XYZ file of C-alpha atoms in Angstrom:
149
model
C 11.204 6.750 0.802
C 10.471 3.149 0.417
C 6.814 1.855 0.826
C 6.748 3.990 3.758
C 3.110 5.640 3.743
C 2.885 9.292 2.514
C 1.353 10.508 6.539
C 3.544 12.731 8.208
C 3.603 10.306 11.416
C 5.867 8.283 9.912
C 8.637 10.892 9.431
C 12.219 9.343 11.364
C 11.278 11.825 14.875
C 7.748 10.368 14.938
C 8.357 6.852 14.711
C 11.556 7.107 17.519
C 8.510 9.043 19.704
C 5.620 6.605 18.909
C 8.361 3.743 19.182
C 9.264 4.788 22.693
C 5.081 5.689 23.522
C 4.706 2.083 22.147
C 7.170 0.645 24.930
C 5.469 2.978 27.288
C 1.486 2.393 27.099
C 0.924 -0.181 24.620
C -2.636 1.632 24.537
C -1.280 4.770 22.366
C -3.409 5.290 19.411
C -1.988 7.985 17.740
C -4.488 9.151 14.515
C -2.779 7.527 11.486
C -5.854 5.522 9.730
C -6.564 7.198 6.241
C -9.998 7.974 5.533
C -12.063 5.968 3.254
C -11.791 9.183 1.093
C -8.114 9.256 0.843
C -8.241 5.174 -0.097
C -11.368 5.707 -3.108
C -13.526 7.806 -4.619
C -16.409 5.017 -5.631
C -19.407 6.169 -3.679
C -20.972 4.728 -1.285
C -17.882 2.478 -0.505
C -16.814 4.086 2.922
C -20.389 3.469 4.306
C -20.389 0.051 3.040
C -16.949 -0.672 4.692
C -18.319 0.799 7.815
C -21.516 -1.578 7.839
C -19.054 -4.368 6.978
C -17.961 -6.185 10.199
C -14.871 -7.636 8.645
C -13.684 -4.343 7.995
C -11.490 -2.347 10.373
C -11.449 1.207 9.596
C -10.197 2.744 12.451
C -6.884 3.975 13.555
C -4.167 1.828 14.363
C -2.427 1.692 17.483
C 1.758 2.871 17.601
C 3.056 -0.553 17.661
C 1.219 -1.488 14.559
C 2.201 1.149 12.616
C 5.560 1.208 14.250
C 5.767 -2.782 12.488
C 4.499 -2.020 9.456
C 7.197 0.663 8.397
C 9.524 -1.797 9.515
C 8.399 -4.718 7.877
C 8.097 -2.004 4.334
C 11.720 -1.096 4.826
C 12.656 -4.914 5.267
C 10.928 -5.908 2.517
C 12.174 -3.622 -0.042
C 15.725 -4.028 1.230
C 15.291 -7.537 0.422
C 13.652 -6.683 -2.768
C 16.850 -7.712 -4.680
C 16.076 -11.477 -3.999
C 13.096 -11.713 -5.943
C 13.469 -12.758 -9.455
C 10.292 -14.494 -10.311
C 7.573 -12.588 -12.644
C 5.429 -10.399 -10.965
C 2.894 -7.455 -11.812
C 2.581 -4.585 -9.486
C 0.386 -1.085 -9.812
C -0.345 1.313 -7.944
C -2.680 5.092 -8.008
C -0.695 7.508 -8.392
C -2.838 10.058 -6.457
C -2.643 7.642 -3.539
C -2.520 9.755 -0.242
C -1.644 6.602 1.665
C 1.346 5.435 0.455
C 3.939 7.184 -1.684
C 4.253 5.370 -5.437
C 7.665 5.831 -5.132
C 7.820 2.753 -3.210
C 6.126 0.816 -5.784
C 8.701 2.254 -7.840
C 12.106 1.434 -5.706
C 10.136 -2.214 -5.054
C 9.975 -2.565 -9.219
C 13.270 -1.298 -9.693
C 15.493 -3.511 -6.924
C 13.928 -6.409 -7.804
C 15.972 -9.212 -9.691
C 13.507 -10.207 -11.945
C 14.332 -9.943 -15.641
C 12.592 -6.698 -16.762
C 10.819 -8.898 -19.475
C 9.149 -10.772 -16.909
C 8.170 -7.629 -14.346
C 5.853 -4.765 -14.828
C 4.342 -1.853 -13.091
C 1.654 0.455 -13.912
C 0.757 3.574 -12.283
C -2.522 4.822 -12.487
C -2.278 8.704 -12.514
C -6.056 9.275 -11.073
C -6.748 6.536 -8.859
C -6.422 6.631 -5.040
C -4.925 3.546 -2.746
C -7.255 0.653 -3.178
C -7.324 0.765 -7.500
C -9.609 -2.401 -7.480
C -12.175 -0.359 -5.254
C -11.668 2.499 -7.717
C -14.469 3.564 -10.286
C -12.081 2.097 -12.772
C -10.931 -1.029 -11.126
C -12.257 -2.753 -14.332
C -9.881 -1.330 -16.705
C -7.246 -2.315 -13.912
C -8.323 -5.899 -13.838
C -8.291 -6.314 -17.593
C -4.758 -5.431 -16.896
C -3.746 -7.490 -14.499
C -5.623 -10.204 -16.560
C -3.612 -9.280 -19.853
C -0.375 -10.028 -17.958
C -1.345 -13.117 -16.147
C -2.404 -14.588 -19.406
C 0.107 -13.200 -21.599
C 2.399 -15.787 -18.991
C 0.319 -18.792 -19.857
């Protein structure tokens, strides 16, 4: 449902329990990061976002993930009060989160359909501009920012 991310730990029972071991021990880390694996399949990237001090690649503590299903479901239940252009895509192998929120986000928006687009890549994984083919996904982000200009 939603933008809510494909892992199991999100299902309603697991966020009332990690909600509740949130309030508990804010120290509860249940496993919920995605391997680099799951994000891309460009080699070498996971090691490189490892070495990369900027880059957290760990898991995430209850609370955080707790917030960030919340903030998904309040953002596409506002998603009817945007109506100004906007380009979205998404993998559609992505492990991470479920396309069908990309989908529901496209859909409920305002916009006029003319001026909204989404594109689903069927092979990519969660981060498409990390993907072997993030070029062809850049030229089409490109060919819709410039088709506006």
């Amino acid at each position: 449902q939603g933008l809510v991310p494909r892992h199991s730990v999100y299902s309603p029972a697991w966020q009332a329990l990690t909600r509740l071991l949130d309030t508990l021990s804010a120290g509860f880390w249940p496993n919920t990061g995605a391997p680099t694996a799951q994000c891309t399949t460009t080699k070498g990237f996971g090691e490189a976002n490892d070495a990369d001090e900027r880059h957290f690649g760990g898991m995430i503590c209850a609370g955080w993930g707790v917030q960030f299903v919340d903030a998904s479901e309040y953002a596409l239940s506002r998603a009817a009060e945007v109506h100004c252009p906007f380009y979205i895509c998404h993998g559609g192998a992505d492990v991470v989160v479920l396309p069908a929120g990309t989908a529901a986000l496209h859909a409920r928006a305002s916009t006029p359909a003319a001026d909204k687009e989404k594109v689903v890549y069927p092979s990519l994984l969660h981060e498409a501009l990390n993907e072997p083919q993030r070029h062809e996904v850049m030229e089409d982000m490109l060919r819709w920012v410039r088709s506006r200009l």
